[in-house]
Structure formats: C-alpha cells, structure tokens
Amino acid sequence: MIKILVTNDDGVTAPGLFALVEALREVGEVSVLAPDHNWSASGHVKTLHRPLRVKEVNLLDGSQALTSDGAPSDCVALAVLGLVDDLDLVVSGINPNANVGHDVTYSGTVTAAMEAVIWGLPGLAVSLDSPDNHLDPLDYSAAAEYARRVVELMLENKLPSETVLNLNVPALPLDDIKGLQVTRQGLRVYHDELLVRSDPRGVPYYWIGGDPPTGIPDQGTDFGALKAGFASLTPLNLDLTAVGVLEKIRELFSDHPGG
Amino acid sequence: MIKILVTNDDGVTAPGLFALVEALREVGEVSVLAPDHNWSASGHVKTLHRPLRVKEVNLLDGSQALTSDGAPSDCVALAVLGLVDDLDLVVSGINPNANVGHDVTYSGTVTAAMEAVIWGLPGLAVSLDSPDNHLDPLDYSAAAEYARRVVELMLENKLPSETVLNLNVPALPLDDIKGLQVTRQGLRVYHDELLVRSDPRGVPYYWIGGDPPTGIPDQGTDFGALKAGFASLTPLNLDLTAVGVLEKIRELFSDHPGG
C-alpha cells in the first residue's frame, strides 16, 4: 500500500487540505500532519530552538489527523523522523492562492515539499490560482483531481533527486481546464507599498501593503499556462547554483585558479 | 556615495553584524535595519498579516541603526519600500555559522539577500564557518574583510539579475585563508533525530535534535572550498526551475503539446 503524507501551510482545518486528502485516498493510505495555525509566506523553517507539540485532531469526516505547532517543513521533518512510518510521498496543499514566480521562495506550501525532497522522498506542492478578494468559498475539486493524477505519475516515474514538483491549478470547473503543461518558473511582479499609520498613542507602525502581485504571462511559464487555462507543473531544483553565470563570476571574482 | 544596507537574521545586537558594518564603512555609507530578535532558520518570510514596528537603536560604537520586529526579508522590504533612500546594495550577516548546501533554503541570512535581488538590488549573504559548539567569542574580522572585497567587486561588475551571492568564510586568521573560490552549492548531510520527552504533566513533546549537519566536500563546491581553507562564493539563482530535467518531466507528465 502506498503511504502518502499530506500537510499544508494554512493549518489542519483548511478546506484545501481536506479536498487533497479525499482525492489522494483513491491512490493510497493518507496520513495528515499539518500545522495547528496558518503559516502563509513563512518560508523554509527548521525549528531547533524550542520543542514542538503534536496533537491528535479530527478532520471534517471524523478521520484522525496529527497537528503540530511547528511550521509546514517542521511537520514534514516530524513525520519523516518518526511520527509516520514508511512514507512513499509527501503532498502539500491545496493552498488557496497560486504559488508561482518568486512566490516559491516564500511559500510554506512549497517548502514543505522541499523538506520532503531533502529527506529523500518525492514532494509535490499544490495550489489553486484563485481570484483576488474572492468572497465565495473556493472549489478545490478540480485542483484535487489534478493533484491525484500528478501523484499517480510520480509513483509510476521516479523523479531525479533534488527535484520538487510545484502544481498550480486554475480556479475553473474540471472540464474547463485545458490540460496540464510542464512549465518554467515565471517572473512575479510585486506591487508592495509601505503604508505608515499611527497607533492610538501616536507611535507609527508599518504595513507591507499595495496591490496583489501580478505576473508576466510568457509562454512556457507557470503564469503563461494558468493565464491560458492550463494547470501548470514546474519542476524546481534544490540546488540553487546559478550555473549559467558561474564561469563569468569565476572570471570576475576568483583569486585562485582552483576556484 | 555608495549606499549599503546591512541586515542579518541574528538580531541588530549580534557582533557579526557590527563587524560587517565596520568593514563596509570603508566602501560607502552604511545603514542598518535588522531584526530585533533572532530569526535563524526562519526562511523567506513576507509579513502581511500584521503591521511591523520600527525603532531606533544604537550600535556598539553609538552609531544609529533601525530595528524591526519583522523577519530579515521584511527588514529589506521595509528599507527598500521607503525607510532607507537610494540604496545601491544589500549585505546580510555575518552569520555565526556557515550557510552551505541546502542550508540556503532555510537561511534567514540568505533570504535577506534574495529579497534585495527581488527588489532589483545586488544582494550578498555572508557567513562564518565556525566550529560546532565553540565556546570562545568568534572572530569575524577575516570574514568582514572578505565581505568588503566582494562588495567592491560587486560594485565594479554588474551581476546578472536574479543572482544572489552567498559568501562563506573559514574561521581562520585572514593570512591563513588561501583565497576566494567561486563554487557550486554542495550537498548537506543532515543528521537530525527526533527526541521525545515528557513535560512535568506527562505530556510528550518533541525536539528536532541530533548531530550538526555535515557536508560532502567535493571539489568545486562550497563545502570543498571551506574544507580546503578557501573562502567560498556561490552565485544562487532565484529561478529555481530544474532546467536539466524539464524535458524529461515534460515527456512524462504533460498531456498537451503546447506544454
């Protein structure tokens, strides 16, 4: 029996996690170990300075899950290091917003999948490209179905080590999604602004505000695929070496021929 | 006049930050905006869910600095978005431990430099490869001198966009360091173990423990350079696309020829 760990960065009660659990039960035995609160935009965390607590909770259908006060990547480490035996694969999500472009360096959803790959397990991050400021509850069913398909392909095909898969799915009904494109990481355009306000005692405080980030929808990128109505699957590398500029930087910076 | 922002992930009072500030004053005007507490292994954070506070503090020599309750990457965003004008370059460190191999995905020091690059500024992370469990205060002077040299090279040579520089310096006297090697990111070997303990009420809690991580000292990698007595400079890319496996994954996973 295939054993799958599901985690996320929104917390164990998030509806996106439950949609993912339900879809992946068709593929194997699903265990959940997820944060007990929201860690969005938390990055890749390893909690070494304090101990972590783990509790049993129930998901929406009454099934058992584990939750921890650690970050998403801590949850993966806790599971791999002993709390969940014999894992075959780790899936993180479904995040209620896309993780595309530079988002992947901030994303708790993506770093949970990275942590799995560091421990030698296949890792997949799943996100829904929902509209900004949506009011209705999100429908995760199509994203969950795409996650299930990608997990089946991951189990059939051994991926190169160091490779994390990052899946983003349009917020459309399943039949309206045009298919799956394998893409490059695109370029995010952030519109952050600094807002200064005064507290009741006249002391200033700062919000990182501004419009939501946009992206350049080049063909072949995560943005381009989503914009064209496709689900986007991007392989990410844990080796961040800028190979293309290595020689140039070696010429400019190295003071030793062995470098 | 060149304007340099210095930040770190250990907090504004860390001796490594002050050593860096002193060395970079020989190159330009140095502003400090750094966290008010330690954020080690915090990853790349963007704080959007709460406002951030900024305070003036004094460094060891009485000079003024800014500190914030945000993460290292938040400090860079706050500076770039308005609190420090006309920046030319951002330098983060000096971290009291090496940031090599997969460490770079967890490192607050490295993600501060990444945040600078996302905002279009050159970014450098600086770390000292100190021995495990050292008892004496660390000597940051050689690492600070290497940081100064690399910053001068960065100012003379425009780096490709998307490139973050990651400098690691051996904990040796300046004259004993053999020079600077430009390297690839190496492979970390983590030895984490899960330790289970019971609190005074008999409830279990968990530590991520075990021996400190080691590395495989291949030639041409960050580990290899440090092991051989060189400072290591690794160019890192913010585009994490696993270019080498893109075609293979496209063959296996894509269900659409445009993908």
Tab-separated table of N, CA and C in Angstrom, chain A residues 37-186:
chain	number	residue	atom	x	y	z
A	37	HIS	N	-1.843	26.203	13.043
A	37	HIS	CA	-2.280	27.547	12.655
A	37	HIS	C	-1.657	27.901	11.313
A	38	ASN	N	-2.088	29.043	10.780
A	38	ASN	CA	-1.676	29.470	9.440
A	38	ASN	C	-0.227	29.962	9.420
A	39	TRP	N	0.576	29.465	8.465
A	39	TRP	CA	1.982	29.859	8.317
A	39	TRP	C	2.257	30.464	6.947
A	40	SER	N	1.268	31.038	6.286
A	40	SER	CA	1.468	31.536	4.926
A	40	SER	C	2.651	32.504	4.846
A	41	ALA	N	3.374	32.439	3.732
A	41	ALA	CA	4.556	33.278	3.499
A	41	ALA	C	5.585	33.125	4.613
A	42	SER	N	5.681	31.899	5.127
A	42	SER	CA	6.600	31.666	6.241
A	42	SER	C	7.979	31.197	5.796
A	43	GLY	N	8.127	30.756	4.550
A	43	GLY	CA	9.421	30.280	4.087
A	43	GLY	C	9.781	28.927	4.681
A	44	HIS	N	11.044	28.544	4.450
A	44	HIS	CA	11.523	27.223	4.835
A	44	HIS	C	12.084	27.294	6.251
A	45	VAL	N	11.388	26.690	7.190
A	45	VAL	CA	11.701	26.841	8.607
A	45	VAL	C	12.182	25.510	9.169
A	46	LYS	N	13.214	25.550	10.007
A	46	LYS	CA	13.550	24.392	10.816
A	46	LYS	C	13.602	24.857	12.264
A	47	THR	N	12.671	24.359	13.083
A	47	THR	CA	12.557	24.827	14.459
A	47	THR	C	13.469	23.989	15.345
A	48	LEU	N	14.566	24.623	15.771
A	48	LEU	CA	15.547	23.939	16.611
A	48	LEU	C	15.609	24.543	18.010
A	49	HIS	N	15.080	25.758	18.182
A	49	HIS	CA	15.278	26.495	19.432
A	49	HIS	C	14.182	26.225	20.454
A	50	ARG	N	13.155	25.515	20.045
A	50	ARG	CA	12.093	25.191	21.005
A	50	ARG	C	11.544	23.805	20.656
A	51	PRO	N	10.974	23.118	21.650
A	51	PRO	CA	10.379	21.818	21.337
A	51	PRO	C	9.038	22.007	20.626
A	52	LEU	N	8.604	20.962	19.963
A	52	LEU	CA	7.355	21.005	19.199
A	52	LEU	C	6.321	20.096	19.865
A	53	ARG	N	5.093	20.553	19.835
A	53	ARG	CA	3.990	19.756	20.362
A	53	ARG	C	3.238	19.108	19.207
A	54	VAL	N	2.719	17.917	19.451
A	54	VAL	CA	1.923	17.217	18.440
A	54	VAL	C	0.627	16.758	19.097
A	55	LYS	N	-0.493	16.994	18.443
A	55	LYS	CA	-1.799	16.594	18.984
A	55	LYS	C	-2.603	15.825	17.954
A	56	GLU	N	-3.510	14.990	18.421
A	56	GLU	CA	-4.454	14.340	17.516
A	56	GLU	C	-5.688	15.215	17.359
A	57	VAL	N	-6.153	15.339	16.119
A	57	VAL	CA	-7.389	16.083	15.845
A	57	VAL	C	-8.208	15.267	14.851
A	58	ASN	N	-9.434	15.693	14.619
A	58	ASN	CA	-10.278	15.029	13.627
A	58	ASN	C	-10.488	15.936	12.425
A	59	LEU	N	-10.433	15.341	11.252
A	59	LEU	CA	-10.784	16.081	10.038
A	59	LEU	C	-12.313	16.162	9.921
A	60	LEU	N	-12.775	16.841	8.867
A	60	LEU	CA	-14.211	17.085	8.691
A	60	LEU	C	-15.047	15.808	8.706
A	61	ASP	N	-14.477	14.706	8.200
A	61	ASP	CA	-15.240	13.448	8.143
A	61	ASP	C	-15.003	12.591	9.380
A	62	GLY	N	-14.350	13.158	10.394
A	62	GLY	CA	-14.118	12.418	11.628
A	62	GLY	C	-12.843	11.587	11.635
A	63	SER	N	-12.154	11.505	10.503
A	63	SER	CA	-10.920	10.710	10.449
A	63	SER	C	-9.815	11.406	11.242
A	64	GLN	N	-8.858	10.592	11.730
A	64	GLN	CA	-7.806	11.141	12.584
A	64	GLN	C	-6.690	11.808	11.796
A	65	ALA	N	-6.164	12.872	12.377
A	65	ALA	CA	-5.016	13.566	11.804
A	65	ALA	C	-4.132	14.037	12.950
A	66	LEU	N	-2.864	14.350	12.625
A	66	LEU	CA	-1.970	14.934	13.617
A	66	LEU	C	-1.765	16.400	13.281
A	67	THR	N	-1.555	17.209	14.307
A	67	THR	CA	-1.267	18.625	14.097
A	67	THR	C	-0.124	19.014	15.024
A	68	SER	N	0.658	19.974	14.596
A	68	SER	CA	1.818	20.403	15.368
A	68	SER	C	1.887	21.921	15.399
A	69	ASP	N	2.579	22.448	16.425
A	69	ASP	CA	2.771	23.904	16.486
A	69	ASP	C	4.019	24.331	15.713
A	70	GLY	N	4.599	23.427	14.928
A	70	GLY	CA	5.721	23.783	14.069
A	70	GLY	C	5.259	24.280	12.714
A	71	ALA	N	6.225	24.688	11.906
A	71	ALA	CA	5.969	25.171	10.552
A	71	ALA	C	5.678	23.981	9.632
A	72	PRO	N	5.210	24.244	8.395
A	72	PRO	CA	4.953	23.143	7.455
A	72	PRO	C	6.171	22.229	7.278
A	73	SER	N	7.367	22.813	7.126
A	73	SER	CA	8.565	21.978	6.949
A	73	SER	C	8.879	21.199	8.230
A	74	ASP	N	8.582	21.775	9.404
A	74	ASP	CA	8.728	21.014	10.652
A	74	ASP	C	7.802	19.803	10.665
A	75	CYS	N	6.573	19.984	10.187
A	75	CYS	CA	5.613	18.868	10.162
A	75	CYS	C	6.170	17.719	9.330
A	76	VAL	N	6.764	18.046	8.188
A	76	VAL	CA	7.347	17.005	7.334
A	76	VAL	C	8.508	16.331	8.074
A	77	ALA	N	9.379	17.123	8.695
A	77	ALA	CA	10.514	16.547	9.429
A	77	ALA	C	10.021	15.644	10.554
A	78	LEU	N	9.025	16.100	11.318
A	78	LEU	CA	8.480	15.281	12.416
A	78	LEU	C	7.949	13.948	11.889
A	79	ALA	N	7.235	14.001	10.758
A	79	ALA	CA	6.669	12.777	10.188
A	79	ALA	C	7.780	11.842	9.738
A	80	VAL	N	8.723	12.374	8.965
A	80	VAL	CA	9.786	11.541	8.395
A	80	VAL	C	10.682	10.977	9.495
A	81	LEU	N	10.944	11.793	10.531
A	81	LEU	CA	11.873	11.372	11.579
A	81	LEU	C	11.266	10.363	12.543
A	82	GLY	N	9.970	10.093	12.414
A	82	GLY	CA	9.471	9.036	13.288
A	82	GLY	C	7.981	8.982	13.540
A	83	LEU	N	7.249	10.080	13.303
A	83	LEU	CA	5.838	10.043	13.700
A	83	LEU	C	4.949	9.335	12.681
A	84	VAL	N	5.405	9.226	11.428
A	84	VAL	CA	4.639	8.485	10.418
A	84	VAL	C	5.610	7.528	9.711
A	85	ASP	N	5.352	6.248	9.798
A	85	ASP	CA	6.291	5.242	9.275
A	85	ASP	C	6.144	5.025	7.769
A	86	ASP	N	7.264	4.667	7.129
A	86	ASP	CA	7.268	4.106	5.770
A	86	ASP	C	6.578	4.980	4.734
A	87	LEU	N	6.842	6.282	4.771
A	87	LEU	CA	6.212	7.164	3.787
A	87	LEU	C	6.802	6.950	2.394
A	88	ASP	N	5.947	7.049	1.371
A	88	ASP	CA	6.397	6.969	-0.018
A	88	ASP	C	6.454	8.336	-0.688
A	89	LEU	N	5.674	9.294	-0.180
A	89	LEU	CA	5.490	10.547	-0.919
A	89	LEU	C	4.873	11.589	0.016
A	90	VAL	N	5.211	12.867	-0.211
A	90	VAL	CA	4.635	13.965	0.573
A	90	VAL	C	3.951	14.943	-0.373
A	91	VAL	N	2.714	15.325	-0.040
A	91	VAL	CA	1.976	16.309	-0.840
A	91	VAL	C	1.523	17.422	0.088
A	92	SER	N	1.727	18.656	-0.350
A	92	SER	CA	1.431	19.820	0.468
A	92	SER	C	0.381	20.682	-0.220
A	93	GLY	N	-0.670	21.073	0.526
A	93	GLY	CA	-1.696	21.935	-0.052
A	93	GLY	C	-3.086	21.521	0.402
A	94	ILE	N	-4.086	21.885	-0.332
A	94	ILE	CA	-4.068	22.755	-1.506
A	94	ILE	C	-4.076	24.184	-1.009
A	95	ASN	N	-3.073	24.967	-1.401
A	95	ASN	CA	-3.008	26.364	-0.993
A	95	ASN	C	-4.109	27.162	-1.696
A	96	PRO	N	-4.775	28.084	-0.984
A	96	PRO	CA	-5.875	28.832	-1.612
A	96	PRO	C	-5.425	29.912	-2.594
A	97	ASN	N	-4.116	30.114	-2.765
A	97	ASN	CA	-3.618	31.071	-3.761
A	97	ASN	C	-2.477	30.438	-4.532
A	98	ALA	N	-2.286	30.900	-5.765
A	98	ALA	CA	-1.216	30.367	-6.606
A	98	ALA	C	0.143	30.579	-5.949
A	99	ASN	N	1.085	29.668	-6.196
A	99	ASN	CA	2.489	29.831	-5.815
A	99	ASN	C	3.325	29.758	-7.079
A	100	VAL	N	3.536	30.906	-7.669
A	100	VAL	CA	4.196	30.997	-8.973
A	100	VAL	C	5.300	32.048	-8.915
A	101	GLY	N	6.209	32.018	-9.877
A	101	GLY	CA	7.298	33.000	-9.883
A	101	GLY	C	8.066	32.941	-8.572
A	102	HIS	N	8.505	34.099	-8.097
A	102	HIS	CA	9.308	34.153	-6.869
A	102	HIS	C	8.534	33.743	-5.626
A	103	ASP	N	7.200	33.614	-5.734
A	103	ASP	CA	6.412	33.124	-4.598
A	103	ASP	C	7.016	31.856	-4.017
A	104	VAL	N	7.631	31.038	-4.886
A	104	VAL	CA	8.087	29.725	-4.404
A	104	VAL	C	9.148	29.856	-3.316
A	105	THR	N	9.877	30.983	-3.289
A	105	THR	CA	10.898	31.137	-2.236
A	105	THR	C	10.277	31.529	-0.895
A	106	TYR	N	9.062	32.087	-0.902
A	106	TYR	CA	8.378	32.459	0.342
A	106	TYR	C	7.430	31.361	0.825
A	107	SER	N	6.984	30.508	-0.096
A	107	SER	CA	5.800	29.693	0.137
A	107	SER	C	6.026	28.562	1.137
A	108	GLY	N	5.242	28.549	2.205
A	108	GLY	CA	5.264	27.429	3.133
A	108	GLY	C	4.809	26.136	2.459
A	109	THR	N	3.865	26.255	1.539
A	109	THR	CA	3.379	25.074	0.801
A	109	THR	C	4.521	24.430	0.022
A	110	VAL	N	5.286	25.241	-0.683
A	110	VAL	CA	6.387	24.714	-1.495
A	110	VAL	C	7.520	24.204	-0.598
A	111	THR	N	7.822	24.913	0.490
A	111	THR	CA	8.951	24.476	1.319
A	111	THR	C	8.648	23.165	2.048
A	112	ALA	N	7.382	22.862	2.300
A	112	ALA	CA	7.056	21.549	2.860
A	112	ALA	C	7.443	20.446	1.873
A	113	ALA	N	7.161	20.692	0.592
A	113	ALA	CA	7.556	19.714	-0.441
A	113	ALA	C	9.082	19.649	-0.564
A	114	MET	N	9.744	20.804	-0.430
A	114	MET	CA	11.227	20.823	-0.444
A	114	MET	C	11.794	19.977	0.689
A	115	GLU	N	11.208	20.126	1.870
A	115	GLU	CA	11.692	19.383	3.034
A	115	GLU	C	11.605	17.878	2.765
A	116	ALA	N	10.521	17.448	2.124
A	116	ALA	CA	10.378	16.032	1.780
A	116	ALA	C	11.529	15.587	0.875
A	117	VAL	N	11.832	16.385	-0.123
A	117	VAL	CA	12.880	16.020	-1.082
A	117	VAL	C	14.247	15.981	-0.386
A	118	ILE	N	14.488	16.906	0.550
A	118	ILE	CA	15.738	16.877	1.320
A	118	ILE	C	15.852	15.554	2.087
A	119	TRP	N	14.732	15.007	2.530
A	119	TRP	CA	14.729	13.722	3.241
A	119	TRP	C	14.646	12.530	2.294
A	120	GLY	N	14.732	12.784	0.995
A	120	GLY	CA	14.801	11.677	0.039
A	120	GLY	C	13.462	11.147	-0.434
A	121	LEU	N	12.380	11.898	-0.160
A	121	LEU	CA	11.056	11.469	-0.615
A	121	LEU	C	10.570	12.379	-1.742
A	122	PRO	N	9.774	11.843	-2.674
A	122	PRO	CA	9.170	12.723	-3.675
A	122	PRO	C	8.249	13.738	-2.984
A	123	GLY	N	8.288	14.976	-3.441
A	123	GLY	CA	7.484	16.039	-2.837
A	123	GLY	C	6.737	16.846	-3.883
A	124	LEU	N	5.456	17.084	-3.617
A	124	LEU	CA	4.595	17.850	-4.537
A	124	LEU	C	3.890	18.948	-3.748
A	125	ALA	N	3.912	20.177	-4.284
A	125	ALA	CA	3.145	21.288	-3.720
A	125	ALA	C	1.975	21.577	-4.652
A	126	VAL	N	0.786	21.804	-4.081
A	126	VAL	CA	-0.422	22.016	-4.891
A	126	VAL	C	-1.091	23.322	-4.464
A	127	SER	N	-1.388	24.175	-5.439
A	127	SER	CA	-2.008	25.471	-5.148
A	127	SER	C	-3.114	25.761	-6.156
A	128	LEU	N	-4.113	26.481	-5.687
A	128	LEU	CA	-5.243	26.880	-6.530
A	128	LEU	C	-5.065	28.346	-6.922
A	129	ASP	N	-5.166	28.624	-8.216
A	129	ASP	CA	-4.997	30.004	-8.693
A	129	ASP	C	-6.319	30.738	-8.568
A	130	SER	N	-6.684	31.087	-7.324
A	130	SER	CA	-7.990	31.703	-7.080
A	130	SER	C	-7.954	33.186	-7.414
A	131	PRO	N	-9.112	33.779	-7.722
A	131	PRO	CA	-9.142	35.217	-7.992
A	131	PRO	C	-8.859	36.016	-6.718
A	132	ASP	N	-8.295	37.220	-6.876
A	132	ASP	CA	-8.051	38.089	-5.721
A	132	ASP	C	-9.377	38.458	-5.066
A	133	ASN	N	-9.350	38.562	-3.753
A	133	ASN	CA	-10.502	39.054	-2.988
A	133	ASN	C	-11.802	38.322	-3.299
A	134	HIS	N	-11.705	37.009	-3.525
A	134	HIS	CA	-12.932	36.237	-3.753
A	134	HIS	C	-13.739	36.193	-2.463
A	135	LEU	N	-15.057	36.159	-2.596
A	135	LEU	CA	-15.923	36.131	-1.417
A	135	LEU	C	-16.510	34.748	-1.180
A	136	ASP	N	-16.821	34.025	-2.244
A	136	ASP	CA	-17.432	32.698	-2.099
A	136	ASP	C	-16.383	31.685	-1.635
A	137	PRO	N	-16.837	30.607	-0.997
A	137	PRO	CA	-15.894	29.522	-0.683
A	137	PRO	C	-15.283	28.988	-1.975
A	138	LEU	N	-14.022	28.594	-1.914
A	138	LEU	CA	-13.332	28.102	-3.109
A	138	LEU	C	-13.696	26.648	-3.378
A	139	ASP	N	-13.714	26.306	-4.649
A	139	ASP	CA	-13.966	24.922	-5.058
A	139	ASP	C	-12.614	24.260	-5.369
A	140	TYR	N	-12.177	23.364	-4.497
A	140	TYR	CA	-10.872	22.727	-4.662
A	140	TYR	C	-10.944	21.432	-5.466
A	141	SER	N	-12.122	21.066	-5.989
A	141	SER	CA	-12.267	19.706	-6.536
A	141	SER	C	-11.398	19.477	-7.776
A	142	ALA	N	-11.317	20.464	-8.665
A	142	ALA	CA	-10.512	20.261	-9.876
A	142	ALA	C	-9.020	20.194	-9.515
A	143	ALA	N	-8.585	21.052	-8.596
A	143	ALA	CA	-7.173	21.029	-8.183
A	143	ALA	C	-6.835	19.697	-7.515
A	144	ALA	N	-7.776	19.170	-6.719
A	144	ALA	CA	-7.545	17.887	-6.054
A	144	ALA	C	-7.437	16.768	-7.084
A	145	GLU	N	-8.268	16.842	-8.121
A	145	GLU	CA	-8.227	15.824	-9.173
A	145	GLU	C	-6.884	15.888	-9.930
A	146	TYR	N	-6.410	17.100	-10.236
A	146	TYR	CA	-5.098	17.221	-10.891
A	146	TYR	C	-3.977	16.719	-9.979
A	147	ALA	N	-4.095	17.008	-8.690
A	147	ALA	CA	-3.083	16.511	-7.742
A	147	ALA	C	-3.044	14.990	-7.764
A	148	ARG	N	-4.221	14.358	-7.774
A	148	ARG	CA	-4.292	12.902	-7.787
A	148	ARG	C	-3.604	12.350	-9.044
A	149	ARG	N	-3.874	12.964	-10.198
A	149	ARG	CA	-3.251	12.497	-11.446
A	149	ARG	C	-1.734	12.636	-11.396
A	150	VAL	N	-1.256	13.782	-10.892
A	150	VAL	CA	0.194	14.003	-10.839
A	150	VAL	C	0.843	13.017	-9.854
A	151	VAL	N	0.188	12.760	-8.730
A	151	VAL	CA	0.737	11.796	-7.766
A	151	VAL	C	0.840	10.414	-8.408
A	152	GLU	N	-0.143	10.024	-9.192
A	152	GLU	CA	-0.064	8.715	-9.867
A	152	GLU	C	1.129	8.675	-10.824
A	153	LEU	N	1.347	9.780	-11.545
A	153	LEU	CA	2.502	9.840	-12.453
A	153	LEU	C	3.815	9.808	-11.667
A	154	MET	N	3.852	10.485	-10.498
A	154	MET	CA	5.065	10.474	-9.667
A	154	MET	C	5.368	9.063	-9.169
A	155	LEU	N	4.337	8.296	-8.872
A	155	LEU	CA	4.554	6.938	-8.371
A	155	LEU	C	5.015	6.003	-9.492
A	156	GLU	N	4.573	6.304	-10.718
A	156	GLU	CA	4.982	5.467	-11.858
A	156	GLU	C	6.397	5.809	-12.334
A	157	ASN	N	6.815	7.066	-12.167
A	157	ASN	CA	8.089	7.527	-12.712
A	157	ASN	C	8.950	8.108	-11.608
A	158	LYS	N	10.108	7.521	-11.374
A	158	LYS	CA	10.999	8.055	-10.347
A	158	LYS	C	11.597	9.372	-10.845
A	159	LEU	N	11.402	10.427	-10.086
A	159	LEU	CA	11.952	11.726	-10.471
A	159	LEU	C	13.413	11.811	-10.052
A	160	PRO	N	14.183	12.665	-10.728
A	160	PRO	CA	15.568	12.889	-10.291
A	160	PRO	C	15.568	13.417	-8.848
A	161	SER	N	16.572	13.019	-8.054
A	161	SER	CA	16.665	13.558	-6.696
A	161	SER	C	16.867	15.066	-6.808
A	162	GLU	N	16.565	15.784	-5.766
A	162	GLU	CA	16.679	17.255	-5.719
A	162	GLU	C	15.523	17.956	-6.433
A	163	THR	N	14.602	17.180	-7.065
A	163	THR	CA	13.529	17.826	-7.821
A	163	THR	C	12.224	17.844	-7.029
A	164	VAL	N	11.677	19.053	-6.859
A	164	VAL	CA	10.390	19.270	-6.200
A	164	VAL	C	9.377	19.629	-7.280
A	165	LEU	N	8.177	19.087	-7.224
A	165	LEU	CA	7.166	19.462	-8.212
A	165	LEU	C	6.208	20.491	-7.623
A	166	ASN	N	5.915	21.518	-8.421
A	166	ASN	CA	5.050	22.611	-7.992
A	166	ASN	C	3.866	22.712	-8.949
A	167	LEU	N	2.685	22.301	-8.464
A	167	LEU	CA	1.468	22.260	-9.287
A	167	LEU	C	0.564	23.437	-8.936
A	168	ASN	N	0.149	24.178	-9.948
A	168	ASN	CA	-0.835	25.245	-9.790
A	168	ASN	C	-1.989	24.972	-10.733
A	169	VAL	N	-3.212	25.101	-10.213
A	169	VAL	CA	-4.393	24.723	-10.999
A	169	VAL	C	-5.339	25.920	-11.069
A	170	PRO	N	-5.869	26.220	-12.275
A	170	PRO	CA	-6.819	27.341	-12.384
A	170	PRO	C	-8.080	27.069	-11.559
A	171	ALA	N	-8.717	28.133	-11.087
A	171	ALA	CA	-9.964	28.002	-10.327
A	171	ALA	C	-11.124	27.900	-11.309
A	172	LEU	N	-11.168	26.781	-12.005
A	172	LEU	CA	-12.204	26.536	-13.026
A	172	LEU	C	-12.791	25.158	-12.775
A	173	PRO	N	-13.996	24.912	-13.299
A	173	PRO	CA	-14.513	23.538	-13.244
A	173	PRO	C	-13.573	22.608	-14.002
A	174	LEU	N	-13.505	21.354	-13.571
A	174	LEU	CA	-12.544	20.401	-14.141
A	174	LEU	C	-12.596	20.354	-15.666
A	175	ASP	N	-13.797	20.346	-16.211
A	175	ASP	CA	-13.921	20.196	-17.667
A	175	ASP	C	-13.477	21.448	-18.422
A	176	ASP	N	-13.388	22.573	-17.739
A	176	ASP	CA	-12.972	23.813	-18.410
A	176	ASP	C	-11.453	23.994	-18.404
A	177	ILE	N	-10.733	23.165	-17.650
A	177	ILE	CA	-9.268	23.259	-17.628
A	177	ILE	C	-8.734	22.512	-18.846
A	178	LYS	N	-7.823	23.143	-19.591
A	178	LYS	CA	-7.445	22.625	-20.904
A	178	LYS	C	-6.455	21.469	-20.854
A	179	GLY	N	-5.883	21.203	-19.669
A	179	GLY	CA	-4.900	20.124	-19.559
A	179	GLY	C	-3.752	20.557	-18.678
A	180	LEU	N	-2.676	19.781	-18.681
A	180	LEU	CA	-1.522	20.043	-17.821
A	180	LEU	C	-0.326	20.444	-18.679
A	181	GLN	N	0.277	21.588	-18.359
A	181	GLN	CA	1.509	21.999	-19.036
A	181	GLN	C	2.669	21.928	-18.051
A	182	VAL	N	3.803	21.405	-18.500
A	182	VAL	CA	5.030	21.437	-17.697
A	182	VAL	C	5.749	22.743	-18.038
A	183	THR	N	6.054	23.535	-17.014
A	183	THR	CA	6.456	24.926	-17.226
A	183	THR	C	7.741	25.285	-16.488
A	184	ARG	N	8.293	26.451	-16.864
A	184	ARG	CA	9.358	27.103	-16.104
A	184	ARG	C	8.737	28.039	-15.066
A	185	GLN	N	9.508	28.334	-14.016
A	185	GLN	CA	9.110	29.365	-13.044
A	185	GLN	C	9.073	30.714	-13.751
A	186	GLY	N	7.970	31.435	-13.625
A	186	GLY	CA	7.847	32.730	-14.290
A	186	GLY	C	8.328	33.868	-13.431
